[in-house]
Amino acid sequence: PREYYNNTPGKEQKAVALQREIAYAEKKTSEAKKELKRITENVMGEIKRFKQDKNNDIKQIVKRFVKLQIRYSKKIVEEWENILSTLEPQREVGRDKRKKTVRRRQKKLN
């Protein structure tokens, strides 16, 4: 109580000094909270941007992979078509030979 401070020399000055320190500490706490809020908002914005960039990067990677797979598949088809085209004439020649052989055998039987 006040009487105590009034009767004790220097105590009132100490109380005033402590009140100033408390006010200063409260002010600094308020400033620190504002700074924390600002930093938190910045960090959350950076995290959001990072996630968007990551998603865009993944989409681009998948897109490039799909295009590469399409090109590779087209080359595979071309190679199979080349193999098929080299087999087709031989197949025809082989078919013609078989037909001739079958005709000769039929003639011999007749």
Short mmCIF file of N, CA and C in Angstrom, two decimals:
data_model
loop_
_atom_site.label_atom_id
_atom_site.label_comp_id
_atom_site.label_asym_id
_atom_site.label_seq_id
_atom_site.Cartn_x
_atom_site.Cartn_y
_atom_site.Cartn_z
N PRO A 1 0.81 -1.18 0.00
CA PRO A 1 0.00 0.00 0.00
C PRO A 1 0.85 1.24 0.00
N ARG A 2 0.21 2.35 -0.27
CA ARG A 2 0.92 3.61 -0.45
C ARG A 2 1.61 4.09 0.83
N GLU A 3 0.98 3.89 1.90
CA GLU A 3 1.60 4.35 3.14
C GLU A 3 2.97 3.71 3.33
N TYR A 4 3.03 2.47 2.94
CA TYR A 4 4.31 1.77 3.09
C TYR A 4 5.37 2.43 2.23
N TYR A 5 4.99 2.71 0.96
CA TYR A 5 5.97 3.34 0.06
C TYR A 5 6.31 4.76 0.52
N ASN A 6 5.31 5.46 1.02
CA ASN A 6 5.55 6.83 1.48
C ASN A 6 6.46 6.86 2.70
N ASN A 7 6.33 5.90 3.55
CA ASN A 7 7.12 5.87 4.78
C ASN A 7 8.53 5.32 4.55
N THR A 8 8.75 4.59 3.44
CA THR A 8 10.06 3.99 3.20
C THR A 8 10.77 4.83 2.16
N PRO A 9 11.90 5.40 2.56
CA PRO A 9 12.61 6.25 1.59
C PRO A 9 13.15 5.43 0.41
N GLY A 10 12.96 5.96 -0.81
CA GLY A 10 13.50 5.32 -2.02
C GLY A 10 12.61 4.22 -2.59
N LYS A 11 11.68 3.72 -1.83
CA LYS A 11 10.81 2.64 -2.29
C LYS A 11 9.86 3.12 -3.38
N GLU A 12 9.37 4.34 -3.21
CA GLU A 12 8.46 4.88 -4.21
C GLU A 12 9.17 5.06 -5.55
N GLN A 13 10.40 5.52 -5.48
CA GLN A 13 11.19 5.67 -6.71
C GLN A 13 11.43 4.31 -7.36
N LYS A 14 11.67 3.30 -6.52
CA LYS A 14 11.87 1.94 -7.06
C LYS A 14 10.58 1.44 -7.71
N ALA A 15 9.45 1.72 -7.07
CA ALA A 15 8.16 1.29 -7.62
C ALA A 15 7.91 1.97 -8.96
N VAL A 16 8.20 3.27 -9.05
CA VAL A 16 8.03 4.01 -10.31
C VAL A 16 8.95 3.42 -11.37
N ALA A 17 10.18 3.13 -10.98
CA ALA A 17 11.14 2.55 -11.93
C ALA A 17 10.66 1.18 -12.41
N LEU A 18 10.13 0.38 -11.48
CA LEU A 18 9.60 -0.95 -11.86
C LEU A 18 8.41 -0.82 -12.79
N GLN A 19 7.56 0.17 -12.53
CA GLN A 19 6.41 0.39 -13.41
C GLN A 19 6.87 0.78 -14.81
N ARG A 20 7.91 1.60 -14.89
CA ARG A 20 8.47 1.98 -16.20
C ARG A 20 9.02 0.73 -16.90
N GLU A 21 9.73 -0.10 -16.14
CA GLU A 21 10.30 -1.33 -16.73
C GLU A 21 9.19 -2.25 -17.23
N ILE A 22 8.11 -2.34 -16.45
CA ILE A 22 6.98 -3.18 -16.86
C ILE A 22 6.35 -2.62 -18.13
N ALA A 23 6.16 -1.31 -18.18
CA ALA A 23 5.58 -0.66 -19.37
C ALA A 23 6.49 -0.90 -20.58
N TYR A 24 7.80 -0.74 -20.36
CA TYR A 24 8.76 -0.97 -21.45
C TYR A 24 8.71 -2.42 -21.91
N ALA A 25 8.66 -3.37 -20.96
CA ALA A 25 8.60 -4.79 -21.30
C ALA A 25 7.31 -5.11 -22.05
N GLU A 26 6.18 -4.52 -21.63
CA GLU A 26 4.91 -4.73 -22.32
C GLU A 26 4.97 -4.18 -23.74
N LYS A 27 5.60 -3.02 -23.89
CA LYS A 27 5.75 -2.41 -25.23
C LYS A 27 6.59 -3.33 -26.12
N LYS A 28 7.71 -3.83 -25.57
CA LYS A 28 8.59 -4.71 -26.35
C LYS A 28 7.88 -6.02 -26.70
N THR A 29 7.08 -6.52 -25.74
CA THR A 29 6.32 -7.74 -25.99
C THR A 29 5.33 -7.52 -27.13
N SER A 30 4.65 -6.38 -27.10
CA SER A 30 3.70 -6.05 -28.16
C SER A 30 4.40 -5.94 -29.51
N GLU A 31 5.55 -5.28 -29.54
CA GLU A 31 6.33 -5.15 -30.77
C GLU A 31 6.79 -6.52 -31.27
N ALA A 32 7.24 -7.35 -30.34
CA ALA A 32 7.70 -8.69 -30.72
C ALA A 32 6.56 -9.52 -31.30
N LYS A 33 5.36 -9.38 -30.70
CA LYS A 33 4.19 -10.11 -31.22
C LYS A 33 3.85 -9.64 -32.63
N LYS A 34 3.91 -8.32 -32.86
CA LYS A 34 3.65 -7.78 -34.20
C LYS A 34 4.68 -8.30 -35.19
N GLU A 35 5.94 -8.31 -34.77
CA GLU A 35 7.02 -8.81 -35.63
C GLU A 35 6.82 -10.29 -35.92
N LEU A 36 6.43 -11.06 -34.91
CA LEU A 36 6.17 -12.49 -35.09
C LEU A 36 5.04 -12.71 -36.08
N LYS A 37 3.98 -11.91 -35.96
CA LYS A 37 2.84 -12.02 -36.87
C LYS A 37 3.28 -11.73 -38.31
N ARG A 38 4.08 -10.66 -38.47
CA ARG A 38 4.55 -10.27 -39.81
C ARG A 38 5.42 -11.39 -40.39
N ILE A 39 6.35 -11.90 -39.59
CA ILE A 39 7.24 -12.96 -40.07
C ILE A 39 6.44 -14.22 -40.40
N THR A 40 5.48 -14.57 -39.56
CA THR A 40 4.64 -15.75 -39.79
C THR A 40 3.88 -15.60 -41.11
N GLU A 41 3.32 -14.43 -41.35
CA GLU A 41 2.60 -14.20 -42.61
C GLU A 41 3.53 -14.34 -43.81
N ASN A 42 4.75 -13.79 -43.68
CA ASN A 42 5.74 -13.91 -44.77
C ASN A 42 6.10 -15.37 -45.02
N VAL A 43 6.35 -16.10 -43.93
CA VAL A 43 6.73 -17.51 -44.07
C VAL A 43 5.59 -18.31 -44.69
N MET A 44 4.37 -18.07 -44.23
CA MET A 44 3.22 -18.79 -44.79
C MET A 44 3.05 -18.46 -46.27
N GLY A 45 3.28 -17.21 -46.64
CA GLY A 45 3.22 -16.83 -48.06
C GLY A 45 4.30 -17.54 -48.86
N GLU A 46 5.49 -17.64 -48.29
CA GLU A 46 6.58 -18.34 -48.97
C GLU A 46 6.27 -19.83 -49.12
N ILE A 47 5.68 -20.42 -48.07
CA ILE A 47 5.32 -21.84 -48.14
C ILE A 47 4.28 -22.06 -49.23
N LYS A 48 3.30 -21.17 -49.29
CA LYS A 48 2.25 -21.29 -50.32
C LYS A 48 2.88 -21.18 -51.71
N ARG A 49 3.76 -20.20 -51.89
CA ARG A 49 4.43 -20.02 -53.19
C ARG A 49 5.28 -21.25 -53.52
N PHE A 50 5.98 -21.78 -52.53
CA PHE A 50 6.81 -22.97 -52.73
C PHE A 50 5.97 -24.15 -53.19
N LYS A 51 4.81 -24.35 -52.55
CA LYS A 51 3.93 -25.46 -52.94
C LYS A 51 3.43 -25.28 -54.37
N GLN A 52 3.07 -24.05 -54.72
CA GLN A 52 2.61 -23.79 -56.09
C GLN A 52 3.73 -24.07 -57.09
N ASP A 53 4.93 -23.57 -56.79
CA ASP A 53 6.08 -23.81 -57.67
C ASP A 53 6.37 -25.31 -57.78
N LYS A 54 6.30 -26.01 -56.65
CA LYS A 54 6.56 -27.45 -56.64
C LYS A 54 5.54 -28.17 -57.53
N ASN A 55 4.26 -27.82 -57.38
CA ASN A 55 3.22 -28.44 -58.20
C ASN A 55 3.43 -28.14 -59.68
N ASN A 56 3.79 -26.90 -60.00
CA ASN A 56 4.05 -26.56 -61.40
C ASN A 56 5.26 -27.33 -61.93
N ASP A 57 6.30 -27.45 -61.12
CA ASP A 57 7.49 -28.20 -61.53
C ASP A 57 7.15 -29.66 -61.79
N ILE A 58 6.36 -30.26 -60.90
CA ILE A 58 5.98 -31.66 -61.07
C ILE A 58 5.15 -31.83 -62.34
N LYS A 59 4.23 -30.91 -62.58
CA LYS A 59 3.43 -30.98 -63.81
C LYS A 59 4.32 -30.91 -65.04
N GLN A 60 5.29 -30.00 -65.03
CA GLN A 60 6.20 -29.87 -66.18
C GLN A 60 7.03 -31.14 -66.36
N ILE A 61 7.50 -31.71 -65.27
CA ILE A 61 8.31 -32.94 -65.35
C ILE A 61 7.47 -34.08 -65.93
N VAL A 62 6.23 -34.23 -65.44
CA VAL A 62 5.36 -35.29 -65.94
C VAL A 62 5.04 -35.05 -67.42
N LYS A 63 4.81 -33.80 -67.77
CA LYS A 63 4.51 -33.45 -69.17
C LYS A 63 5.67 -33.84 -70.09
N ARG A 64 6.90 -33.46 -69.65
CA ARG A 64 8.08 -33.82 -70.45
C ARG A 64 8.25 -35.32 -70.54
N PHE A 65 8.00 -36.02 -69.43
CA PHE A 65 8.13 -37.47 -69.42
C PHE A 65 7.14 -38.11 -70.39
N VAL A 66 5.89 -37.63 -70.38
CA VAL A 66 4.87 -38.18 -71.28
C VAL A 66 5.26 -37.93 -72.73
N LYS A 67 5.73 -36.72 -73.04
CA LYS A 67 6.15 -36.42 -74.41
C LYS A 67 7.31 -37.32 -74.83
N LEU A 68 8.25 -37.54 -73.92
CA LEU A 68 9.38 -38.42 -74.20
C LEU A 68 8.90 -39.84 -74.45
N GLN A 69 7.96 -40.30 -73.64
CA GLN A 69 7.42 -41.65 -73.82
C GLN A 69 6.68 -41.77 -75.15
N ILE A 70 5.99 -40.73 -75.55
CA ILE A 70 5.28 -40.75 -76.85
C ILE A 70 6.29 -40.86 -77.98
N ARG A 71 7.36 -40.02 -77.91
CA ARG A 71 8.40 -40.11 -78.95
C ARG A 71 9.04 -41.48 -78.99
N TYR A 72 9.34 -42.01 -77.83
CA TYR A 72 9.97 -43.33 -77.75
C TYR A 72 9.03 -44.39 -78.33
N SER A 73 7.76 -44.31 -77.98
CA SER A 73 6.78 -45.28 -78.50
C SER A 73 6.65 -45.19 -80.01
N LYS A 74 6.68 -43.97 -80.55
CA LYS A 74 6.62 -43.81 -82.00
C LYS A 74 7.83 -44.44 -82.67
N LYS A 75 9.01 -44.28 -82.07
CA LYS A 75 10.21 -44.91 -82.62
C LYS A 75 10.09 -46.43 -82.58
N ILE A 76 9.55 -46.95 -81.50
CA ILE A 76 9.36 -48.40 -81.38
C ILE A 76 8.42 -48.89 -82.48
N VAL A 77 7.33 -48.16 -82.70
CA VAL A 77 6.38 -48.53 -83.77
C VAL A 77 7.09 -48.52 -85.11
N GLU A 78 7.90 -47.47 -85.37
CA GLU A 78 8.64 -47.40 -86.63
C GLU A 78 9.56 -48.61 -86.80
N GLU A 79 10.24 -48.97 -85.73
CA GLU A 79 11.15 -50.13 -85.80
C GLU A 79 10.38 -51.41 -86.08
N TRP A 80 9.25 -51.60 -85.41
CA TRP A 80 8.45 -52.79 -85.67
C TRP A 80 7.91 -52.79 -87.10
N GLU A 81 7.53 -51.61 -87.60
CA GLU A 81 7.07 -51.53 -88.98
C GLU A 81 8.19 -51.86 -89.95
N ASN A 82 9.43 -51.40 -89.65
CA ASN A 82 10.58 -51.75 -90.49
C ASN A 82 10.82 -53.25 -90.48
N ILE A 83 10.76 -53.83 -89.31
CA ILE A 83 10.95 -55.29 -89.22
C ILE A 83 9.87 -56.00 -89.99
N LEU A 84 8.64 -55.56 -89.84
CA LEU A 84 7.52 -56.17 -90.56
C LEU A 84 7.68 -56.02 -92.06
N SER A 85 8.12 -54.84 -92.49
CA SER A 85 8.27 -54.63 -93.94
C SER A 85 9.40 -55.50 -94.50
N THR A 86 10.43 -55.76 -93.72
CA THR A 86 11.49 -56.65 -94.22
C THR A 86 11.02 -58.10 -94.22
N LEU A 87 10.07 -58.45 -93.36
CA LEU A 87 9.55 -59.82 -93.33
C LEU A 87 8.47 -60.06 -94.38
N GLU A 88 7.73 -59.04 -94.74
CA GLU A 88 6.63 -59.18 -95.69
C GLU A 88 7.09 -59.74 -97.04
N PRO A 89 8.11 -59.17 -97.70
CA PRO A 89 8.51 -59.74 -98.99
C PRO A 89 8.97 -61.19 -98.85
N GLN A 90 9.69 -61.50 -97.80
CA GLN A 90 10.13 -62.88 -97.59
C GLN A 90 8.92 -63.78 -97.37
N ARG A 91 7.94 -63.28 -96.72
CA ARG A 91 6.73 -64.04 -96.47
C ARG A 91 6.02 -64.34 -97.78
N GLU A 92 5.96 -63.30 -98.66
CA GLU A 92 5.33 -63.47 -99.97
C GLU A 92 6.10 -64.49 -100.80
N VAL A 93 7.44 -64.33 -100.80
CA VAL A 93 8.27 -65.26 -101.58
C VAL A 93 8.08 -66.67 -101.04
N GLY A 94 8.07 -66.81 -99.76
CA GLY A 94 7.86 -68.12 -99.14
C GLY A 94 6.50 -68.68 -99.49
N ARG A 95 5.48 -67.85 -99.54
CA ARG A 95 4.13 -68.28 -99.89
C ARG A 95 4.10 -68.75 -101.33
N ASP A 96 4.77 -67.98 -102.22
CA ASP A 96 4.81 -68.34 -103.64
C ASP A 96 5.50 -69.69 -103.82
N LYS A 97 6.59 -69.90 -103.12
CA LYS A 97 7.32 -71.17 -103.22
C LYS A 97 6.45 -72.32 -102.74
N ARG A 98 5.74 -72.11 -101.70
CA ARG A 98 4.86 -73.17 -101.17
C ARG A 98 3.76 -73.49 -102.17
N LYS A 99 3.20 -72.44 -102.80
CA LYS A 99 2.15 -72.67 -103.78
C LYS A 99 2.68 -73.49 -104.95
N LYS A 100 3.88 -73.15 -105.42
CA LYS A 100 4.48 -73.89 -106.54
C LYS A 100 4.74 -75.33 -106.15
N THR A 101 5.23 -75.52 -104.94
CA THR A 101 5.51 -76.88 -104.46
C THR A 101 4.22 -77.68 -104.37
N VAL A 102 3.16 -77.08 -103.88
CA VAL A 102 1.87 -77.75 -103.76
C VAL A 102 1.35 -78.09 -105.15
N ARG A 103 1.49 -77.21 -106.13
CA ARG A 103 1.03 -77.45 -107.51
C ARG A 103 1.80 -78.61 -108.14
N ARG A 104 3.14 -78.61 -107.91
CA ARG A 104 3.95 -79.72 -108.48
C ARG A 104 3.52 -81.05 -107.90
N ARG A 105 3.28 -81.07 -106.63
CA ARG A 105 2.86 -82.33 -105.99
C ARG A 105 1.50 -82.77 -106.53
N GLN A 106 0.63 -81.81 -106.72
CA GLN A 106 -0.70 -82.16 -107.25
C GLN A 106 -0.59 -82.72 -108.67
N LYS A 107 0.30 -82.15 -109.46
CA LYS A 107 0.49 -82.63 -110.83
C LYS A 107 1.03 -84.05 -110.84
N LYS A 108 1.97 -84.29 -109.93
CA LYS A 108 2.55 -85.63 -109.85
C LYS A 108 1.49 -86.65 -109.44
N LEU A 109 0.59 -86.24 -108.58
CA LEU A 109 -0.46 -87.14 -108.14
C LEU A 109 -1.49 -87.40 -109.23
N ASN A 110 -1.66 -86.48 -110.14
CA ASN A 110 -2.65 -86.62 -111.21
C ASN A 110 -2.05 -87.37 -112.31
#
